[in-house]
Tab-separated table of C-alpha atoms and ligand atoms in Angstrom:
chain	number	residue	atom	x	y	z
A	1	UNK	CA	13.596	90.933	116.086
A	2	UNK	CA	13.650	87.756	113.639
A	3	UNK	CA	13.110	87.925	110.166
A	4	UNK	CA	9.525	87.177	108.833
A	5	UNK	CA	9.415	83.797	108.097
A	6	UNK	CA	7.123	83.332	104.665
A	7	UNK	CA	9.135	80.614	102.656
A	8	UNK	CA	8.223	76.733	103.642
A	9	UNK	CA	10.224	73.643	101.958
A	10	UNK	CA	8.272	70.442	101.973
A	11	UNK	CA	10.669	67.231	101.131
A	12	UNK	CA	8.191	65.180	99.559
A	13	UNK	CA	10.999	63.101	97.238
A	14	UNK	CA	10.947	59.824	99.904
A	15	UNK	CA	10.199	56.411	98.319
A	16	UNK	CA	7.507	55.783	100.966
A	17	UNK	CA	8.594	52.650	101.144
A	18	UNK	CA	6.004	51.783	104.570
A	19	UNK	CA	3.576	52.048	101.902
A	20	UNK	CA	3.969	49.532	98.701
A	21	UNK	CA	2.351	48.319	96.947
A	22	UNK	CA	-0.155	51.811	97.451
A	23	UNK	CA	3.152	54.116	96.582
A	24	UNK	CA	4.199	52.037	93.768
A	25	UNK	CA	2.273	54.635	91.730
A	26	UNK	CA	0.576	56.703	94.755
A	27	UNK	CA	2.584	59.734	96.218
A	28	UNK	CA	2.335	58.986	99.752
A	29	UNK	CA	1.580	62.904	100.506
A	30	UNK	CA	-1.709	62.212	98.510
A	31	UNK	CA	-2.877	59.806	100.222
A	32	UNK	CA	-6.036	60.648	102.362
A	33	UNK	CA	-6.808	61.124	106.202
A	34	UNK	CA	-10.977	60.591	105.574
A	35	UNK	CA	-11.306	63.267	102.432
A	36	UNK	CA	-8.270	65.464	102.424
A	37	UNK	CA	-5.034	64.498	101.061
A	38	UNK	CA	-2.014	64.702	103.544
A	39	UNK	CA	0.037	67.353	102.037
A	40	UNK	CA	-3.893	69.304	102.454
A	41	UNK	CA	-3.024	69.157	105.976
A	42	UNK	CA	0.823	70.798	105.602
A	43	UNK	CA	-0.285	73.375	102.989
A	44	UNK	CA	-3.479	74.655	105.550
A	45	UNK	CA	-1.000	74.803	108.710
A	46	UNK	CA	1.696	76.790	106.480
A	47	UNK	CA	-0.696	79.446	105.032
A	48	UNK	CA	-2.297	79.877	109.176
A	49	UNK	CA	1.290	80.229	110.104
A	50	UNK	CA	1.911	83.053	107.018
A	51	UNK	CA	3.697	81.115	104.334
A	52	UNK	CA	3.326	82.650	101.336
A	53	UNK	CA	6.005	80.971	99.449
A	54	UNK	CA	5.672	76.806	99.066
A	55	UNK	CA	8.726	74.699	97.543
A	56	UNK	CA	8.150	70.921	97.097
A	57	UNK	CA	11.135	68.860	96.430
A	58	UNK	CA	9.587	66.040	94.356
A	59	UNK	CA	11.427	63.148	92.690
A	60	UNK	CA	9.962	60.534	89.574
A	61	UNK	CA	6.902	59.569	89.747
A	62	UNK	CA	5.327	62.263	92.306
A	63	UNK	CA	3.157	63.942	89.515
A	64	UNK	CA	-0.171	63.426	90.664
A	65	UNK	CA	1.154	65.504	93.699
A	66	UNK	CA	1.628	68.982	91.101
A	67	UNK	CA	-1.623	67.968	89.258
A	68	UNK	CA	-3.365	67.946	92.893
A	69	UNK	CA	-2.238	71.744	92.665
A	70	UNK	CA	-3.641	72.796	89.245
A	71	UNK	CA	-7.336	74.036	88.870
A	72	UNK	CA	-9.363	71.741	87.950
A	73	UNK	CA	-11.322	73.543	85.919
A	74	UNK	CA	-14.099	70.506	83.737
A	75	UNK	CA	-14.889	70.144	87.517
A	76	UNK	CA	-15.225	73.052	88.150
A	77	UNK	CA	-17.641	74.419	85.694
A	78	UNK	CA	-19.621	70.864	86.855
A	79	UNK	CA	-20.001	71.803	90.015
A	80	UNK	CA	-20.761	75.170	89.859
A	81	UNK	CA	-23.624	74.101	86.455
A	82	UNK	CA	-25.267	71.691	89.144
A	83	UNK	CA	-25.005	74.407	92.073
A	84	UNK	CA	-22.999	72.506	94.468
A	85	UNK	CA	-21.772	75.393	96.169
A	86	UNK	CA	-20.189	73.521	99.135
A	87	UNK	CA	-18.362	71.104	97.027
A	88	UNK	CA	-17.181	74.177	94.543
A	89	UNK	CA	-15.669	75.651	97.985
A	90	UNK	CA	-13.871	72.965	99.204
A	91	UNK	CA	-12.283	72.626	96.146
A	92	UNK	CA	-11.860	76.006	95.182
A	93	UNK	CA	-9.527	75.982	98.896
A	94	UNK	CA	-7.110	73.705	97.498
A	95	UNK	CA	-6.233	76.055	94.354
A	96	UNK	CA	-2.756	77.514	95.176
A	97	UNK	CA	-1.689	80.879	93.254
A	98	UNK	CA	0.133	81.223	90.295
A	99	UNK	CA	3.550	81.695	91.484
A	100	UNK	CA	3.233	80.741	95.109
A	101	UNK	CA	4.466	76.946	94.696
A	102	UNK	CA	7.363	75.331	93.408
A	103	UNK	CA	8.805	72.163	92.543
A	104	UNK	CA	12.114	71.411	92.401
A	105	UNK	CA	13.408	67.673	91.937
A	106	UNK	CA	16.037	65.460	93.872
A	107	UNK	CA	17.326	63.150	91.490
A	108	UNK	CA	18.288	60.767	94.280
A	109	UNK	CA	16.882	60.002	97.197
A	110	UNK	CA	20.135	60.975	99.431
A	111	UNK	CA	18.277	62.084	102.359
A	112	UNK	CA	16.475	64.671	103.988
A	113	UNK	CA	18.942	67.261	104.655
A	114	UNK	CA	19.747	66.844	101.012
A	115	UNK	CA	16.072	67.702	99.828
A	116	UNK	CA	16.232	70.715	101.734
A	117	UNK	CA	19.893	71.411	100.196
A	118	UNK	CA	18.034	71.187	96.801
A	119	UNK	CA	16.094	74.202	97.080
A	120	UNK	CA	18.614	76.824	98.492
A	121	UNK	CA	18.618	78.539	95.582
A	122	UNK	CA	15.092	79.510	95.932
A	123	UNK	CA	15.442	80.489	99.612
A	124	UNK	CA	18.549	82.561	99.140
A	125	UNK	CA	19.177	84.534	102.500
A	126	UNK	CA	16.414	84.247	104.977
A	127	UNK	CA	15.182	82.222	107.478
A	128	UNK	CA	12.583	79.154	106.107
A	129	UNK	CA	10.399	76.877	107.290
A	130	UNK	CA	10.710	72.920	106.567
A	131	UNK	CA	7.509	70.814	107.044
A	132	UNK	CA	6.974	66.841	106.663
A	133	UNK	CA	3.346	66.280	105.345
A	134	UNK	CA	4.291	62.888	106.853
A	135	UNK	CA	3.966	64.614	110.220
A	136	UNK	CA	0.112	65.418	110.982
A	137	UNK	CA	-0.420	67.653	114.175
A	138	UNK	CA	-4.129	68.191	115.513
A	139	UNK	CA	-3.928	71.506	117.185
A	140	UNK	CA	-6.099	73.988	118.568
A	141	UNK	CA	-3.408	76.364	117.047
A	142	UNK	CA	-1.689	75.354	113.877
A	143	UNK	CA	1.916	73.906	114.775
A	144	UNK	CA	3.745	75.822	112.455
A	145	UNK	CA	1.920	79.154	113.778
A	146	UNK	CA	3.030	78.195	117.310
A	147	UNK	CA	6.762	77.580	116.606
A	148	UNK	CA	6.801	81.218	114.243
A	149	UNK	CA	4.983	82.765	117.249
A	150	UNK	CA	8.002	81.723	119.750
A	151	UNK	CA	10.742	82.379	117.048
A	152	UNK	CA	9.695	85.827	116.601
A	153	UNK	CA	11.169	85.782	120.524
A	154	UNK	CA	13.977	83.393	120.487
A	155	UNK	CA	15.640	83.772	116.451
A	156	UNK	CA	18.513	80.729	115.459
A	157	UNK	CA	17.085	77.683	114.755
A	158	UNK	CA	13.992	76.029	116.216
A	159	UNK	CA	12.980	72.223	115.811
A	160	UNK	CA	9.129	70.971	116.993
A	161	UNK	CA	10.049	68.108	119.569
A	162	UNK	CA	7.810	65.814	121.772
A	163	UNK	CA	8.719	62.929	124.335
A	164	UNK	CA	8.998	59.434	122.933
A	165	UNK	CA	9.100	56.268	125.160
A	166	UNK	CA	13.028	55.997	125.720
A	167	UNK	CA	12.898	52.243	123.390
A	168	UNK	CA	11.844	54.520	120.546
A	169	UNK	CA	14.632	57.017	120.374
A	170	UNK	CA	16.006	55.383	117.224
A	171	UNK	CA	13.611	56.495	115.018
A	172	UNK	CA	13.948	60.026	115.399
A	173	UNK	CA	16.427	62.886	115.760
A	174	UNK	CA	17.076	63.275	119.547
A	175	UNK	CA	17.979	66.705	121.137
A	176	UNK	CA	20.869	67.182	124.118
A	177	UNK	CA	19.116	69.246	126.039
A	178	UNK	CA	20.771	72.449	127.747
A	179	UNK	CA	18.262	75.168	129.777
A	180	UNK	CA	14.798	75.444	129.526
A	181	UNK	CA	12.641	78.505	128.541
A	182	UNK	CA	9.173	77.972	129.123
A	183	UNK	CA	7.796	76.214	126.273
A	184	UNK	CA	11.312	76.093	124.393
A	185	UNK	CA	14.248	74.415	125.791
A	186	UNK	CA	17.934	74.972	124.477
A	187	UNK	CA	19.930	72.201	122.825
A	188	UNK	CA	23.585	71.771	123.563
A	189	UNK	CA	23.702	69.117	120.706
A	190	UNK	CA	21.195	67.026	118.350
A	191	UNK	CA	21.845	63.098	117.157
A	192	UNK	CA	20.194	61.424	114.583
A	193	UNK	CA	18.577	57.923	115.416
A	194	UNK	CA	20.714	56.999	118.489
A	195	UNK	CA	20.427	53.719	120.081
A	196	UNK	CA	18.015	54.213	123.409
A	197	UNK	CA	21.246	53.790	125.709
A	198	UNK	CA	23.149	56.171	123.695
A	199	UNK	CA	20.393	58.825	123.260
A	200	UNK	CA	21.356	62.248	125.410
A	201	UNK	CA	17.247	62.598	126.296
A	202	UNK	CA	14.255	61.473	125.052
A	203	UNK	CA	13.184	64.302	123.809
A	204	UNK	CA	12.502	63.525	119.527
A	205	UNK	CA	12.803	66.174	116.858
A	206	UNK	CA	9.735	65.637	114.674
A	207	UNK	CA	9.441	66.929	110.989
A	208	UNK	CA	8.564	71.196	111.437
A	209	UNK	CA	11.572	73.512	111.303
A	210	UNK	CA	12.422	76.556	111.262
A	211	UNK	CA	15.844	77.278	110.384
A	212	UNK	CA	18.499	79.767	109.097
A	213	UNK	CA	20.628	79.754	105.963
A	214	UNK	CA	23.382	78.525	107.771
A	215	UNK	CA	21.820	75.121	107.951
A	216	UNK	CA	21.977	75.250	104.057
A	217	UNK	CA	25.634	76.205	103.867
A	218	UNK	CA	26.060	73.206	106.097
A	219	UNK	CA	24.340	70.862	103.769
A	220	UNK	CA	26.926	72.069	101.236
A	221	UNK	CA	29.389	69.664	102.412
A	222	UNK	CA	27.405	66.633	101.459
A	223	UNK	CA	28.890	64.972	104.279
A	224	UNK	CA	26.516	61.195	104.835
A	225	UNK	CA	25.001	60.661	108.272
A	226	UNK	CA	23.148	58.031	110.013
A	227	UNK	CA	21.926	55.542	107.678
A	228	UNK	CA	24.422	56.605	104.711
A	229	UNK	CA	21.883	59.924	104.294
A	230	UNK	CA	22.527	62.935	104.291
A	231	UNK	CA	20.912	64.386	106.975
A	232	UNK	CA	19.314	67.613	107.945
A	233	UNK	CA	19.933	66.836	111.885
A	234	UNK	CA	23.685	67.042	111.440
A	235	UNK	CA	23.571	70.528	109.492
A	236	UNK	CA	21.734	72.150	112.541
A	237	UNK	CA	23.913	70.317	115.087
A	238	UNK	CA	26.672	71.499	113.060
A	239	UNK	CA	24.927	75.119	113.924
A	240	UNK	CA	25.190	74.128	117.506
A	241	UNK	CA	28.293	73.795	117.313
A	242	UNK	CA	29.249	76.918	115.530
A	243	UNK	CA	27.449	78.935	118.598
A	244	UNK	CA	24.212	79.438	116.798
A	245	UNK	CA	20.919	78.661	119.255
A	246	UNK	CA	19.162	76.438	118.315
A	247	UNK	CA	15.525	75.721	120.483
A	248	UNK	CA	12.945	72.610	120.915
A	249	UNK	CA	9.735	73.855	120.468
A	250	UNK	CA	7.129	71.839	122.834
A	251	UNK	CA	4.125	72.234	120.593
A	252	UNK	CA	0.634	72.368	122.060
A	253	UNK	CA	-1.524	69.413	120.028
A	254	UNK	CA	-1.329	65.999	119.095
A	255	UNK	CA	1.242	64.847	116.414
A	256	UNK	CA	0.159	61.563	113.791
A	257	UNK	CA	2.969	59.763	112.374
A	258	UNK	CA	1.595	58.832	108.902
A	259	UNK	CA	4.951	57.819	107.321
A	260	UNK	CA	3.465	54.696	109.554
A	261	UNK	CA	0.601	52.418	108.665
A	262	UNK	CA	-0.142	52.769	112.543
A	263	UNK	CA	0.135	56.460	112.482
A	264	UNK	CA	-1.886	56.647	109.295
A	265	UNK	CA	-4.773	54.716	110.671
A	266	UNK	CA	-5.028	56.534	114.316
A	267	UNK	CA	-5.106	59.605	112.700
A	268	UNK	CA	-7.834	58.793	110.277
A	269	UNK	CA	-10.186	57.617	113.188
A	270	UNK	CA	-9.115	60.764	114.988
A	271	UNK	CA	-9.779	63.325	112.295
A	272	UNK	CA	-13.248	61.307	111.195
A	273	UNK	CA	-14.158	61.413	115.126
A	274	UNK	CA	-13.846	65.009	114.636
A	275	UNK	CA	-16.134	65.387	111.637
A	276	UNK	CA	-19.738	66.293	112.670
A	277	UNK	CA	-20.791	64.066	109.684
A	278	UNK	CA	-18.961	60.772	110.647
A	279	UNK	CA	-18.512	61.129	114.165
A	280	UNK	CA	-22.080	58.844	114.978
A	281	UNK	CA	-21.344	55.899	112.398
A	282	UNK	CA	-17.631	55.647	113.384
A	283	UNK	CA	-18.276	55.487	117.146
A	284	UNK	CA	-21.009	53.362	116.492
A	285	UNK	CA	-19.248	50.755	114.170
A	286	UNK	CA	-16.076	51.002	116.769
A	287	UNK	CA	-17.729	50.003	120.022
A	288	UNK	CA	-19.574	46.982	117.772
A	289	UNK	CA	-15.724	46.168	117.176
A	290	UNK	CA	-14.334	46.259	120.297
A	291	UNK	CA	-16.928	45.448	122.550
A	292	UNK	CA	-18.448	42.584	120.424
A	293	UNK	CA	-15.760	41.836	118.386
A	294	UNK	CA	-17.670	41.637	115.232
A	295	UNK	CA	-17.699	44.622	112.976
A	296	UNK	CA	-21.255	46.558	112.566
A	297	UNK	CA	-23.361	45.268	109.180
B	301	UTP	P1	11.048	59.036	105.509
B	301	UTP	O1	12.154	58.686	106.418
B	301	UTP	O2	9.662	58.869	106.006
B	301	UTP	O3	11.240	58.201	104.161
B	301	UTP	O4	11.294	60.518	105.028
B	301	UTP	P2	10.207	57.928	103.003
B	301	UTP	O5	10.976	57.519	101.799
B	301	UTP	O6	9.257	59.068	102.815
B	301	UTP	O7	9.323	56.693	103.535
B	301	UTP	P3	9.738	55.166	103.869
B	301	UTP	O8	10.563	55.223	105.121
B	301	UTP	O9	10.461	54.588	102.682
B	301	UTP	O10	8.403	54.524	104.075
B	301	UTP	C1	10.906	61.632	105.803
B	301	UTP	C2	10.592	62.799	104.886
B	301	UTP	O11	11.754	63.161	104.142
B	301	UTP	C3	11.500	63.123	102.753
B	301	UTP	C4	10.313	62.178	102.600
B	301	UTP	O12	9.602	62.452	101.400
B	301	UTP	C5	9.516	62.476	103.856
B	301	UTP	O13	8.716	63.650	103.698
B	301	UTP	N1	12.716	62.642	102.054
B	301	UTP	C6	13.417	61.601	102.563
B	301	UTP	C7	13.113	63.255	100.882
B	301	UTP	O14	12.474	64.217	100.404
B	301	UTP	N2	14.241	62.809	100.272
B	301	UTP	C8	14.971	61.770	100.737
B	301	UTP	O15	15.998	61.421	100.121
B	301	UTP	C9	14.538	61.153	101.926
């Protein structure tokens, strides 16, 4: 049987460039989907899936993201002196135990795979979970809990993937794919960002991982990928290679790309159409919009 999987690395040390002027001074991981900052989203889906263990790779300028973190304790003692219970609650949620998160910095932005090489030291020997807060999946069952579910079957690597339209294949890593196994198939190979006539599927690697030390001793060599990057999609193809299985998970739920301003704004009317307490004034104010085309006063 696979190891237990209770360590998660979350790169967070991207420029967010999509995003200026906001992440000038903004972290985009803090940024909110209605009242919950994004890497709210990552942490919630980690602990479902039995991460006990969190490791952010930060970079300059991403303090607000550690202070998000700390107790806030002059709120706090507010809330609880004017009896908002609720409010203490959903704050008290987003406290994270001494000990169980850590930041490490990449002192240049050299790519993914090389903010995951940044924290090997702190995952040592055992498998590991990467997630991209960028990445927001609405599921009936957390993502990450799906993929740990089918790993405790399969072992080697595993990589979330979804269909993209073939004209979108260079924006992603794109799996080869071998045989299929249910909801898993088997990759012969994995490119990063191919060209849509040069892409071996259409089936896109999208930012939750789990993956064995291996990929980390990889990452060692430093060797620059697509885009002058170092990049995490050629340390598990380099697995491939070296006989180790790796699988594309075909998660059940629907994945936001907020990296995007598109992304970011579909998934905030999606998660406010899901809130009980928005839900009448949104779809109110949207069918004034579209129907009309004149926003509701
Ligand atoms: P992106 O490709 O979305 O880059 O990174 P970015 O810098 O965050 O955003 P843009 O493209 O400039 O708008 C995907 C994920 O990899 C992390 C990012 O923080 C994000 O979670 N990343 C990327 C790093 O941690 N380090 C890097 O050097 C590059």
């Amino acid at each position: 049987m696979a190891r237990k999987v209770t360590k998660a690395i979350f790169p967070v040390a991207g420029l967010g460039t999509r995003f200026l002027p906001a992440t000038k001074s903004v972290p985009k991981e803090i940024m909110t989907l209605v009242d919950r900052p994004l890497v709210q989203y990552a942490i919630d889906e980690a602990r479902a899936a039995g991460i006990t263990e969190f490791i952010f790779v930060t970079s300059r300028g991403k303090s607000a993201l550690e202070d998000y973190f700390d107790h806030n304790q002059i709120l706090e003692q507010s809330l609880k002196e004017k009896g908002k219970d609720e409010l203490l609650k959903t704050l008290n949620a987003t406290n994270m135990e001494s000990g169980a998160i850590a930041y490490i910095r990449q002192h240049k932005a050299l790519g993914l795979g090389h903010a995951v090489w940044c924290a090997r030291r702190l995952i040592g020997d055992e498998p590991f979970a990467v997630m991209l807060p960028d990445d927001v999946i609405a599921a009936e069952k957390p993502c990450l809990q799906q993929m740990i579910e089918a790993y405790e079957e399969t072992g080697g690597n595993m990589v979330a993937t979804m269909e993209v339209p073939p004209e979108k294949t260079s924006s992603y890593g794109v799996l080869d794919v071998g045989d299929n196994i249910g909801t898993a198939v088997r990759a012969r190979g994995m490119v990063e960002k191919p060209k849509p006539e040069e892409a071996p599927s259409n089936l896109a690697v999208i930012g939750r991982y789990i993956l064995r030390p291996s990929v980390l001793y990889n990452l060692n060599q430093n060797k620059l990928g697509s885009g002058g990057e170092i990049q995490l999609t050629d340390a598990i193809a380099e697995d491939i290679r070296n006989g180790v299985p790796v699988f594309g998970y075909k998660f059940d739920g629907q994945r936001f790309d907020c990296g995007s301003k598109a992304g970011f704004l579909q998934a905030t009317v999606a998660f406010a159409l899901a809130r009980d307490d928005l839900r009448e004034d949104l779809q109110e104010y949207l069918h004034d919009v579209i129907v009309t085309g004149q926003a509701a006063q």
